[in-house]
Coordinates of C-alpha atoms and ligand atoms in Angstrom, one line a residue:
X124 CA -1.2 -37.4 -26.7
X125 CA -0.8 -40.7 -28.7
X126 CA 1.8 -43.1 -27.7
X127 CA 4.6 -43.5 -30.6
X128 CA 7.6 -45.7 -31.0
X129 CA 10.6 -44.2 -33.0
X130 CA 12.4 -46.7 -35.4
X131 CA 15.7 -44.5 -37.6
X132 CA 16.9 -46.4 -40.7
X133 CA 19.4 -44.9 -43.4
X134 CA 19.6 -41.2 -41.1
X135 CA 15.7 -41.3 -41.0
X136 CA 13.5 -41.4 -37.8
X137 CA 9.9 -42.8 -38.2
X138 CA 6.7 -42.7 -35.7
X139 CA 5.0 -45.7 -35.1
X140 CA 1.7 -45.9 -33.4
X141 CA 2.0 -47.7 -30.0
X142 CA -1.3 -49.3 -29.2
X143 CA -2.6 -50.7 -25.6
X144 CA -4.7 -53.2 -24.6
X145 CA -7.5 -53.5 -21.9
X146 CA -5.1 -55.3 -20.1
X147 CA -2.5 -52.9 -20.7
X148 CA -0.1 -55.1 -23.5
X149 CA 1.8 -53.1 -25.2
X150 CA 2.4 -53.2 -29.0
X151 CA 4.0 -51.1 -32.1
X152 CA 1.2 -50.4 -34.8
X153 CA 3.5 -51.8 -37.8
X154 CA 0.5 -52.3 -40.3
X155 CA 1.8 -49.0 -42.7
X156 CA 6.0 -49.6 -41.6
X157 CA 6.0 -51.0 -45.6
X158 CA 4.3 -47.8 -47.1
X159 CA 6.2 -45.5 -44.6
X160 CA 10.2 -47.5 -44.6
X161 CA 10.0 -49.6 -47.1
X162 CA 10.7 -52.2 -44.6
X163 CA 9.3 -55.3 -43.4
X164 CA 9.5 -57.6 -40.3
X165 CA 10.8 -60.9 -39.4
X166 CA 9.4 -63.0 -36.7
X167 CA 10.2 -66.5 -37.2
X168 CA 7.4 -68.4 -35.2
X169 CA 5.8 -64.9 -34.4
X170 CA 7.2 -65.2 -31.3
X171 CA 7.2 -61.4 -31.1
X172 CA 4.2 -60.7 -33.4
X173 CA 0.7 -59.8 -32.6
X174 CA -1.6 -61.3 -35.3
X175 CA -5.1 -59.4 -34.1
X176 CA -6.8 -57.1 -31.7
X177 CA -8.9 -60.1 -29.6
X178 CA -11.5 -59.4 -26.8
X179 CA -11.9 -63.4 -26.5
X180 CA -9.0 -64.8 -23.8
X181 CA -6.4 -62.9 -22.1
X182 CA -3.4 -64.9 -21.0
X183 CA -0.3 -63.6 -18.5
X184 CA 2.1 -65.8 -19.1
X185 CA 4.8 -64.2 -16.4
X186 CA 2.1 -64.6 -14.0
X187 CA 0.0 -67.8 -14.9
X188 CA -3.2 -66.0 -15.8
X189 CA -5.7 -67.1 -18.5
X190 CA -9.2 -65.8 -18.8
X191 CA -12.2 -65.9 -20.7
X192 CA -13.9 -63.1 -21.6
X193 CA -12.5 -61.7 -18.1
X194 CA -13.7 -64.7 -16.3
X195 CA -10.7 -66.5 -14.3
X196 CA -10.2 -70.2 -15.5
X197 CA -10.4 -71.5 -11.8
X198 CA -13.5 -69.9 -11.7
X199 CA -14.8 -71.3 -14.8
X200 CA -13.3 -74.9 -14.4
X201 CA -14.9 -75.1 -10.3
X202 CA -18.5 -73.5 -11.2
X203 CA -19.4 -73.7 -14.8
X204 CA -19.9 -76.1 -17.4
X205 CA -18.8 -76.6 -20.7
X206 CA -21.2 -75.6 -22.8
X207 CA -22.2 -72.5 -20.5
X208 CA -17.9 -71.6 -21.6
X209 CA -19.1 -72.8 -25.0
X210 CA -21.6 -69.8 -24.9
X211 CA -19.4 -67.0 -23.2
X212 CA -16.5 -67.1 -25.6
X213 CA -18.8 -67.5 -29.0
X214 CA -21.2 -64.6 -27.7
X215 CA -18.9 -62.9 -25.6
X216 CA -21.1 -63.2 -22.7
X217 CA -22.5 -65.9 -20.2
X218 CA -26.0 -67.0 -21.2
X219 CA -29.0 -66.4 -18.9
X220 CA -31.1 -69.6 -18.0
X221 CA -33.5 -69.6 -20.8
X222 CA -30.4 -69.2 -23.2
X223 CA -28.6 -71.4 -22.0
X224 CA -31.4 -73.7 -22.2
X225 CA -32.2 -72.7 -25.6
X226 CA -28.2 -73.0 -26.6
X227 CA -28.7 -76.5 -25.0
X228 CA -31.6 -77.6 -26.8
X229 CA -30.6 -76.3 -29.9
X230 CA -26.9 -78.4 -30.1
X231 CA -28.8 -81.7 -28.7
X232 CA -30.7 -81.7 -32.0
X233 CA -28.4 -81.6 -34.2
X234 CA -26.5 -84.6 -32.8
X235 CA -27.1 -86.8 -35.6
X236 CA -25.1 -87.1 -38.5
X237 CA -26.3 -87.9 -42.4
X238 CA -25.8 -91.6 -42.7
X239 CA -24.3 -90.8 -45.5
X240 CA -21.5 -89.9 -43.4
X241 CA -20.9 -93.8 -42.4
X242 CA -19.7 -94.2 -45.8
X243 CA -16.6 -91.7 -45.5
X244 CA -15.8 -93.3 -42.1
X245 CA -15.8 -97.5 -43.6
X246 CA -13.1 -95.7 -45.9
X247 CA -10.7 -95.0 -43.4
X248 CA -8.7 -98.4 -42.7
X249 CA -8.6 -99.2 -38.7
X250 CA -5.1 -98.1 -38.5
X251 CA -5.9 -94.6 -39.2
X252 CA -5.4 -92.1 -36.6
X253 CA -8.8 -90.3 -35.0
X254 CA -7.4 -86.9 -35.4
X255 CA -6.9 -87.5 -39.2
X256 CA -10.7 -88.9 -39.6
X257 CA -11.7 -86.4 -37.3
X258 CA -10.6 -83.6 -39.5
X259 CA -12.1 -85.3 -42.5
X260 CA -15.8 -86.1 -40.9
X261 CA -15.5 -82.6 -40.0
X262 CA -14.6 -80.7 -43.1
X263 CA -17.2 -82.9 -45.1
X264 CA -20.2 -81.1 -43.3
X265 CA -19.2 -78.6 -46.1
X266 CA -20.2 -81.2 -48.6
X267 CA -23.6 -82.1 -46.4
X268 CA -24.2 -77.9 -45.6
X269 CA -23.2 -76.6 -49.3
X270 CA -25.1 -73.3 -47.9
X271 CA -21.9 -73.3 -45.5
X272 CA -19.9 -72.1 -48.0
X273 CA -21.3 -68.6 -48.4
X274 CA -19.3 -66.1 -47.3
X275 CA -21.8 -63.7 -46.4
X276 CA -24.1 -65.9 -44.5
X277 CA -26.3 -64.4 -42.1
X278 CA -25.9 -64.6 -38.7
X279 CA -28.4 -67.0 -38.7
X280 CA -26.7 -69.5 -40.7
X281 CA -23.5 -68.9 -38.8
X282 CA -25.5 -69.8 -35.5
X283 CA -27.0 -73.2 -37.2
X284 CA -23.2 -73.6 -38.7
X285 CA -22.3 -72.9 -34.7
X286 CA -24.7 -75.2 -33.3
X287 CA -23.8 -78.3 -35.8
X288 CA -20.3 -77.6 -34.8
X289 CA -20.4 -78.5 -31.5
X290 CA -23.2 -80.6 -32.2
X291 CA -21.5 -83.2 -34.5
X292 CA -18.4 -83.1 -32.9
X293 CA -18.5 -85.6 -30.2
X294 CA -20.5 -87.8 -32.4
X295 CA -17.6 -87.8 -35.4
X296 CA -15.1 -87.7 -32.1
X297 CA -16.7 -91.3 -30.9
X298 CA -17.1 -92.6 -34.9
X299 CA -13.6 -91.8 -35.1
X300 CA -12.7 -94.1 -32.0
X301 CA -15.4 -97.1 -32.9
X302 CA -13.3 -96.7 -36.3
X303 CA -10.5 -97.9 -34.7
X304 CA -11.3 -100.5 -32.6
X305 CA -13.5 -102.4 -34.7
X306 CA -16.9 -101.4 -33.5
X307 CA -20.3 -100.6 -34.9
X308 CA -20.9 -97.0 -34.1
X309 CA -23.7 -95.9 -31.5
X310 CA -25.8 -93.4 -32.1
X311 CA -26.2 -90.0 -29.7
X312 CA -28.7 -90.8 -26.6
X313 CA -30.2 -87.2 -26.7
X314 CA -31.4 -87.8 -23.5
X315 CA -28.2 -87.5 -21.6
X316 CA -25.9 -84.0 -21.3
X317 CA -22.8 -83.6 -23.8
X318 CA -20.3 -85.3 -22.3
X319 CA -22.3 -88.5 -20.9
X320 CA -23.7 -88.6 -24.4
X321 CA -20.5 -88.6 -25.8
X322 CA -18.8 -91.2 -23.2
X323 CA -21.8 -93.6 -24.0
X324 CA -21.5 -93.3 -28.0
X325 CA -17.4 -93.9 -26.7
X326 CA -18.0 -97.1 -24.8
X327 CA -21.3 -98.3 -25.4
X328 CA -21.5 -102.3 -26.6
X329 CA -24.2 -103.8 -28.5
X330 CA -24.5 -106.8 -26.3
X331 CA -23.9 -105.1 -22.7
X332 CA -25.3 -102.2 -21.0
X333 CA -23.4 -99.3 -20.5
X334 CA -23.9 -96.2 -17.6
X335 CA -22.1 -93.3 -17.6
X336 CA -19.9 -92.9 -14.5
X337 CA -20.9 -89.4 -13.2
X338 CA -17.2 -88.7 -12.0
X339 CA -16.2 -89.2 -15.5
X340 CA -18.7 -87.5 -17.2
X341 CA -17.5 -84.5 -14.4
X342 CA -13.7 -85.2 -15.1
X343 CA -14.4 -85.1 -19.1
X344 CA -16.6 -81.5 -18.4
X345 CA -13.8 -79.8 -16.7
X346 CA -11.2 -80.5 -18.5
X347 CA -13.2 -79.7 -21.8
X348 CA -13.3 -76.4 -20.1
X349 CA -9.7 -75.9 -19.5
X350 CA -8.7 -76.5 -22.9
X351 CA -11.7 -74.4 -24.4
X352 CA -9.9 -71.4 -26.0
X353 CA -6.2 -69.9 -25.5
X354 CA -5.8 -67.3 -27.6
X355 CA -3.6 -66.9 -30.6
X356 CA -2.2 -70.7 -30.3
X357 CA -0.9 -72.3 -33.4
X358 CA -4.2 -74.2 -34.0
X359 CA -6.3 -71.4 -33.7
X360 CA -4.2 -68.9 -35.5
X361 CA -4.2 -71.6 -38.5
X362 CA -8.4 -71.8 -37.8
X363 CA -7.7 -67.3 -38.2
X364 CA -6.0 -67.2 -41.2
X365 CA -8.1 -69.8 -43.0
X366 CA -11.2 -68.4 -42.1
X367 CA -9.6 -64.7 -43.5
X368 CA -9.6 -66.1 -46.6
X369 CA -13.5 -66.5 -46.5
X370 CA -13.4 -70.4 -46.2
X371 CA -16.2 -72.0 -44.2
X372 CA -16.1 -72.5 -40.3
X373 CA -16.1 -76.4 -41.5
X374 CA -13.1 -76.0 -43.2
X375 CA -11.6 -73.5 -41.2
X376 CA -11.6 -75.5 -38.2
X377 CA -10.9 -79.0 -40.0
X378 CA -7.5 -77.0 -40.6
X379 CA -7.5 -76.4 -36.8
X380 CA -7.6 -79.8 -36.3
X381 CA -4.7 -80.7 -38.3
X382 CA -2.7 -77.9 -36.6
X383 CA -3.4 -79.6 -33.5
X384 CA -2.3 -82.8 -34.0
X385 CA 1.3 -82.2 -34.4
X386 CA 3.4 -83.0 -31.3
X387 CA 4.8 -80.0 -30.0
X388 CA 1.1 -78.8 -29.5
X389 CA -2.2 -81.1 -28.8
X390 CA -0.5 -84.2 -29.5
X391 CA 2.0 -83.7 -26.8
X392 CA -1.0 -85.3 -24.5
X393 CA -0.3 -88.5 -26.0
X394 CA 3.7 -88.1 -26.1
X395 CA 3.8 -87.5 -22.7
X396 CA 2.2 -90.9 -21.9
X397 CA 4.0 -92.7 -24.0
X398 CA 7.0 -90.7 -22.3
X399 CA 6.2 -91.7 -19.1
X400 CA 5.5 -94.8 -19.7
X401 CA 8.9 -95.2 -21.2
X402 CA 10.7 -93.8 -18.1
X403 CA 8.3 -96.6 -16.4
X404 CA 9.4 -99.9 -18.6
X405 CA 13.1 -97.6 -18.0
X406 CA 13.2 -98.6 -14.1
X407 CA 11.6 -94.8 -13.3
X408 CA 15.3 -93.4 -13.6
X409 CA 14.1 -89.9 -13.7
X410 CA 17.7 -88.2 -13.6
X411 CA 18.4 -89.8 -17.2
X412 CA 15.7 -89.2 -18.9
X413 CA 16.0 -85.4 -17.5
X414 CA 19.5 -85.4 -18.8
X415 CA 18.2 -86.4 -22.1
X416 CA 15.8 -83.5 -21.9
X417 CA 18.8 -81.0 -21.5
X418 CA 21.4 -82.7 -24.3
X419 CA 21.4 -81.2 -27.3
X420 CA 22.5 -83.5 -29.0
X421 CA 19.2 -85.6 -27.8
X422 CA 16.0 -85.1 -29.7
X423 CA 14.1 -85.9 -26.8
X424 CA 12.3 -83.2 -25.0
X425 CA 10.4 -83.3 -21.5
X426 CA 7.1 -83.5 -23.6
X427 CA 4.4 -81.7 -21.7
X428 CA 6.7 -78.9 -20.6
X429 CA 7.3 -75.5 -21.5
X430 CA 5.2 -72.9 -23.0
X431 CA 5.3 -70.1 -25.8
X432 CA 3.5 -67.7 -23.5
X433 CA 3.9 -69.4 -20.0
X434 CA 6.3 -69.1 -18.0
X435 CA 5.3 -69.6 -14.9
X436 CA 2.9 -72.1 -14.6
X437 CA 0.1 -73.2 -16.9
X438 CA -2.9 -72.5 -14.6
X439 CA -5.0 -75.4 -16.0
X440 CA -1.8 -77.2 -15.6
X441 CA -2.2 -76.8 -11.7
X442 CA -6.2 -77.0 -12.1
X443 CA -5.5 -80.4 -14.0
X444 CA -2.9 -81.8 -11.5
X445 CA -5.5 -81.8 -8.7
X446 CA -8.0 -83.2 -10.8
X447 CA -5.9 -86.3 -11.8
X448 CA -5.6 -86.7 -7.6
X449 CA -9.5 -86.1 -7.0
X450 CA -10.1 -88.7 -10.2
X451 CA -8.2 -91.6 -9.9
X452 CA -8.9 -91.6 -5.7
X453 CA -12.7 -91.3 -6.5
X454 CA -12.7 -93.9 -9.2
X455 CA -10.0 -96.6 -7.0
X456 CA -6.9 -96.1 -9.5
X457 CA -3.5 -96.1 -8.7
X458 CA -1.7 -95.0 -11.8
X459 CA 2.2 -95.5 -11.5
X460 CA 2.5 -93.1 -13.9
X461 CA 1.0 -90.3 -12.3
X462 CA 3.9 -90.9 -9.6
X463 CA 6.7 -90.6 -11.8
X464 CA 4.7 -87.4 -13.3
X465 CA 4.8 -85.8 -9.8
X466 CA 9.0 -86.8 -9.4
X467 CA 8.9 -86.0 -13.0
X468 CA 7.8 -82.2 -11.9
X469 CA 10.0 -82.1 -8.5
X470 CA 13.3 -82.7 -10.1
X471 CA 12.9 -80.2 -13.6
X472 CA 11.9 -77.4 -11.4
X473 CA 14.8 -78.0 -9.5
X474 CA 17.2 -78.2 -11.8
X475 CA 19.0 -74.9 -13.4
X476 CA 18.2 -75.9 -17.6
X477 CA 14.5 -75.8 -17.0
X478 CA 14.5 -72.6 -14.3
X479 CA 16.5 -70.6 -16.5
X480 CA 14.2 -71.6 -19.4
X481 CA 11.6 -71.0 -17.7
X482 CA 10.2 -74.4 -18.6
X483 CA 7.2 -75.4 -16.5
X484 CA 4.7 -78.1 -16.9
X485 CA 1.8 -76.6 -19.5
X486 CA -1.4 -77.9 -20.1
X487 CA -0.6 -81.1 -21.3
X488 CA 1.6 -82.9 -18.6
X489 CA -1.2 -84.0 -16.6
X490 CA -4.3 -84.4 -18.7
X491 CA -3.3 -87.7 -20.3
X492 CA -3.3 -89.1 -16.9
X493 CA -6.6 -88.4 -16.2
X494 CA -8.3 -89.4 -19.6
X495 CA -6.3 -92.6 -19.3
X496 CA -8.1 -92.9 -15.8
X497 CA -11.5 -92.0 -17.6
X498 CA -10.7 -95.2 -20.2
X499 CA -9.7 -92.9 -22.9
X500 CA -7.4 -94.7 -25.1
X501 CA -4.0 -92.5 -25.4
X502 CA -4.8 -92.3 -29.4
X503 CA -7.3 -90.4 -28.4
X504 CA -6.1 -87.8 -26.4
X505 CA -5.7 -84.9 -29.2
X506 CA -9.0 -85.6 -29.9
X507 CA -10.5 -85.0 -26.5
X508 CA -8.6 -81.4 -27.1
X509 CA -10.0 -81.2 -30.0
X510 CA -13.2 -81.2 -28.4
X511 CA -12.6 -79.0 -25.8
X512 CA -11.1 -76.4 -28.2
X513 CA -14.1 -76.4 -30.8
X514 CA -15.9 -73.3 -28.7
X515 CA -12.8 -71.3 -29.0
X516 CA -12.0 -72.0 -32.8
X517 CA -15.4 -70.9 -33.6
X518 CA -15.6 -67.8 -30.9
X519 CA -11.5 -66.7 -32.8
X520 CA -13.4 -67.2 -36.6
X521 CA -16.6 -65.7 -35.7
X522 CA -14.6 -62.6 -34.0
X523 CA -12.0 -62.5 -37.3
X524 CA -15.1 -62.6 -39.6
X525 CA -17.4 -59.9 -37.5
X526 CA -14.4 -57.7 -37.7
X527 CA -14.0 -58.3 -41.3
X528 CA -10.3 -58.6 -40.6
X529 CA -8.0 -58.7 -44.4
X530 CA -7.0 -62.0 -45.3
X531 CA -3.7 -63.2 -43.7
X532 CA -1.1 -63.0 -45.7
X533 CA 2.6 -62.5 -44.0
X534 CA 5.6 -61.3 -46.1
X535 CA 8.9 -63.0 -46.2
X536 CA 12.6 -62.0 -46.4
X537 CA 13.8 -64.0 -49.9
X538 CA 17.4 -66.0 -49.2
X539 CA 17.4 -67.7 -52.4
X540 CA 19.3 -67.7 -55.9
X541 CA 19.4 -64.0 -57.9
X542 CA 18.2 -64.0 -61.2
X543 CA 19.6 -66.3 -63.7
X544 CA 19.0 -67.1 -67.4
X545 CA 17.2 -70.9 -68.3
X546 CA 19.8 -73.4 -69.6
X547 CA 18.9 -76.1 -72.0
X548 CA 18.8 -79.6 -69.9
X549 CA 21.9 -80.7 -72.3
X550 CA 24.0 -78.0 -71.4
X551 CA 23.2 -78.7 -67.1
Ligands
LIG276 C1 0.2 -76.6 -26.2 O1 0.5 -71.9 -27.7 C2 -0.4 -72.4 -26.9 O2 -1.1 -71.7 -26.2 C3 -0.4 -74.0 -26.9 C4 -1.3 -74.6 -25.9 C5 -2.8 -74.3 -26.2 O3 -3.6 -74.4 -25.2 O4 -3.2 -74.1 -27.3 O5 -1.0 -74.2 -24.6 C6 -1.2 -76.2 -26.0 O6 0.6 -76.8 -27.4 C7 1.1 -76.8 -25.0 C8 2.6 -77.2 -25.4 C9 2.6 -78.7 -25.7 N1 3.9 -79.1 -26.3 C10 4.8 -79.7 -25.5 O7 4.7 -80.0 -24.3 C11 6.1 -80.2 -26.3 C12 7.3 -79.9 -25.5 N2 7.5 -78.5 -25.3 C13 8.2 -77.8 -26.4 O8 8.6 -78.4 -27.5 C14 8.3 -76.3 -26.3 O9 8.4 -75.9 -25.0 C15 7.1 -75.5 -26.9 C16 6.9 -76.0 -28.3 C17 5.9 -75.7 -26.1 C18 7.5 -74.1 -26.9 O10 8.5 -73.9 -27.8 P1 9.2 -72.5 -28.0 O11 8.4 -71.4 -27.3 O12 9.5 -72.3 -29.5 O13 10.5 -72.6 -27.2 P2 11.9 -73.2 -27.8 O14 11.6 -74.5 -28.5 O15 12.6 -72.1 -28.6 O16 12.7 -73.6 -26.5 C19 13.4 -72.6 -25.8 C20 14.5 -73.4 -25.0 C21 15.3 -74.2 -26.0 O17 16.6 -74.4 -25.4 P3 17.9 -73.4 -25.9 O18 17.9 -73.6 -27.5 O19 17.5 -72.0 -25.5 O20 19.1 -74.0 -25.2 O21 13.9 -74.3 -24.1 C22 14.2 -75.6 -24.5 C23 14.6 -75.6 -26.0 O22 15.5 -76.6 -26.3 N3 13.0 -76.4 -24.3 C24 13.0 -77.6 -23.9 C25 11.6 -78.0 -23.8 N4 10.9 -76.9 -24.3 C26 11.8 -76.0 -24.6 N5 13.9 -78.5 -23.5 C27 13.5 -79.7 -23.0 N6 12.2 -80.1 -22.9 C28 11.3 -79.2 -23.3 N7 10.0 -79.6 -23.2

C-alpha cells in the first residue's frame, strides 16, 4: 500500500504521496498540493525542499556521508583519479580501461582554445577577479559552439559539449590567473595529465623552465575529487534550473560559476585565509575572534564552518585536513596558519554556540591551506573549485535534461501593496 501524508486545511483532510529514496529519504509528493488545496509552500532557502529525484551523490549529513554514484568519497579520493570521478558521475558508472583512455584522449584534444578567445581575455583589466573571467571565457564557447545552443542536440553533441567542458576549463582557469598577474598565457602541454598540464599553463615562465612537482600535481588531483559534485548545492541547483529552461551546458554552468563565487559558498576558501590570516597579524587570540563568531551583533562568521546539510563533519573536510599535513611535510612548509586552523577547530567544537549549532568545519576550512602550499594564489581558490565541480555541474544538467525535467519555476507568497489606482505625478 502507498505511503501517504495527511495535511487538513479549512475542515478538509488531503493525501499526499510520500515518496522514498534508495537510501531511504523520506519526502511528501507536493507536485499537485496547488490543484488539490489550493495551496502553496514556503521554504525560504529550500532548506526543507527537495528540488529533484537524483541518482548522482548521496549525502548524510547527520552522519558525515557523501557518495558518488554509491562509491564512498574516501574511497574515491585514496584510489581514483579525477577524471576517472569525472566519468562516474557524468555516465553514472566508472569507465573500463579502454574508456577511460578513450575519455582521456578525447578531453586532451580539445585543450586549445580559439585564439580568438585572447581577445575577450586583453578586455578584462588585471584587477578583475578570475572567477568573473572565468565565467565569461566560459559562457563565450556558446559564441565559438553556436551548434551548443540547440536544445535537442544529440547525445553526440552533448558528449563533444562534455568533453570541451572539461577540456577548456583548466586552460580559461590558468588564462584567468596569467590575466592577473601580468603574464603572457602558455599554452596546454598535451603531453602531461590534467592537472600537471594545468599547473604548468599556471606557473610556467617564458624565460625559465618549469616541472611540475608530482606531490602537487597529486595534492591538486585529490582535492579536485573531493569537491567534484555535492548534490543539490546552491551552485549546482542554479547550473539545474538554468539548464530547465533549455539554455546551453555553456551557459548553464557559466551561471554555476557565478553562484559559486559568493562567500557563504566557494568563495569561503578564500575568506577563510584571509580570516586566518587576520587572527595571525591579530596575535593568534583565538578566543576573540570565536567570540566574534558567536555575537550577533558581529557580522563576522567562523568562515569555513557549518553546513546546510552537515552536521557532523564534512568528510572531505577530514580527508582534506590530513592532506594539508601529508602536503606541507612532503613539500618542507610550515604554514603558521595551518596551526591556528587546527586551535581554530579545538576550541569551536568545544564551545556550546557551535555544538548546539551543529557547526563543524565543511569543506572549505582546510583546502586554502593546501592550495596556498601548492603556490595557488588565494584569488584563486574558488577557481580551483570551480574546477573540481565542473564533472558534477555537467553529470546534475545532463541528468535534469535526460529526465526532461519542467523548467524551474518556484511560486511565491506576495507581501506587497493591494491594488491601487495610478495617480498623476502632480498629485504624489
Ligand atoms: C560550501 O551546500 C553545499 O553542499 C555547499 C558546499 C558544496 O560542496 O557545494 O558544501 C560548499 O558552500 C560550504 C559552506 C562554505 N561557507 C562557509 O564556510 C561560510 C560560513 N558558514 C555559513 O555562513 C553557514 O554555515 C552556511 C552558509 C554554510 C550554512 O548556512 P545555513 O544552513 O543557512 O545556516 P544559518 O546561516 O541559518 O545558521 C544557523 C545558525 C545561525 O545562528 P542562530 O541564528 O541560530 O543563532 O548557525 C549560525 C548562524 O548565525 N552560524 C554560524 C556560522 N554558520 C552558521 N555562526 C558563526 N559562524 C559560522 N560559520
Amino acid at each position: 500500500m502507498a505511503k501517504t501524508a495527511q495535511l487538513t486545511f479549512n475542515g478538509q483532510t488531503y493525501e499526499l504521496p510520500i515518496i522514498e529514496g534508495s537510501e531511504n529519504e523520506t519526502a511528501i509528493d507536493i507536485s499537485e498540493l496547488l490543484e488539490k488545496t489550493g495551496l502553496v509552500t514556503l521554504d525560504i532557502g529550500y532548506k526543507n525542499t527537495g528540488a529533484t529525484k537524483s541518482a548522482i551523490t548521496f549525502l548524510d549529513g547527520d552522519h558525515g556521508i557523501l557518495r558518488y554514484r554509491g562509491y564512498g568519497i574516501e574511497d574515491l579520493a585514496e584510489k581514483s583519479t579525477f577524471l576517472e570521478v569525472a566519468y562516474l558521475l557524468i555516465f553514472g558508472e566508472l569507465p573500463t580501461t579502454e574508456q577511460l583512455k578513450k575519455f582521456t584522449r578525447d578531453i586532451t584534444t580539445h585543450t586549445l582554445v580559439h585564439e580568438d578567445i585572447k581577445k575577450i581575455l586583453d578586455g578584462f583589466p588585471s584587477t578583475s577577479h578570475p572567477m568573473g573571467v572565468l565565467a565569461s571565457l566560459f559562457c563565450a564557447q556558446t559564441a565559438f559552439y553556436p551548434e551548443s545552443l540547440d536544445p535537442n542536440r544529440s547525445a553526440e553533441g552533448v558528449y563533444l559539449s562534455i568533453v570541451r567542458s572539461l577540456a577548456k576549463m583548466p586552460t580559461f582557469a590558468a588564462w584567468s590567473y596569467k590575466n592577473a598577474v601580468g603574464h603572457p598565457v602558455n599554452y596546454p602541454d598535451n603531453s602531461l595529465d590534467y592537472c600537471s598540464r594545468f599547473l604548468k599553463m599556471m606557473f610556467a615562465l617564458p624565460a625559465e623552465h618549469y616541472e611540475v612537482d608530482p606531490v602537487v600535481a597529486n595534492a591538486l588531483d585529490k582535492l579536485l575529487i573531493l569537491h567534484a559534485d555535492h548534490e543539490q548545492n546552491c551552485s549546482t541547483s542554479t547550473v539545474r534550473i538554468v539548464g530547465s529552461s533549455k539554455a546551453s551546458i555553456y551557459s548553464s554552468i557559466s551561471a554555476g560559476i557565478n553562484a559559486l563565487w559568493g562567500p557563504l559558498h566557494g568563495g569561503a576558501n578564500q575568506e577563510v585565509i584571509v580570516m586566518l590570516e587576520a587572527i595571525r597579524q591579530d596575535g593568534g587570540n583565538i578566543e576573540k575572534w570565536i567570540n566574534k563568531a558567536k555575537d550577533k551583533n558581529d557580522p563576522f562568521r567562523l568562515m569555513g564552518f557549518g553546513h546546510r546539510v552537515y552536521k557532523n563533519f564534512d568528510p572531505r573536510a577530514k580527508i582534506i585536513k590530513k592532506a594539508a599535513d601529508d602536503v606541507l611535510n612532503k613539500l618542507g612548509i610550515n604554514d603558521p596558519v595551518l596551526d591556528i586552523a587546527m586551535k581554530l577547530e579545538e576550541v569551536a567544537l568545544r564551545d556550546p554556540y557551535f555544538i548546539e549549532r551543529k557547526l563543524y568545519p565543511n569543506v572549505d576550512f582546510y583546502s586554502g591551506i593546501i592550495y596556498r602550499a601548492l603556490g595557488i594564489p588565494v584569488d584563486m581558490f574558488t577557481v580551483m573549485f570551480a574546477m573540481g565541480r565542473l564533472p558534477g555541474w555537467i553529470a546534475q544538467w545532463k541528468e535534469l535534461r535526460e529526465n526532461k525535467e519542467p523548467i524551474g519555476r518556484p511560486r511565491q507568497v506576495y507581501v506587497g501593496t493591494k491594488s491601487r489606482p495610478y495617480v498623476e505625478i502632480a498629485k504624489r
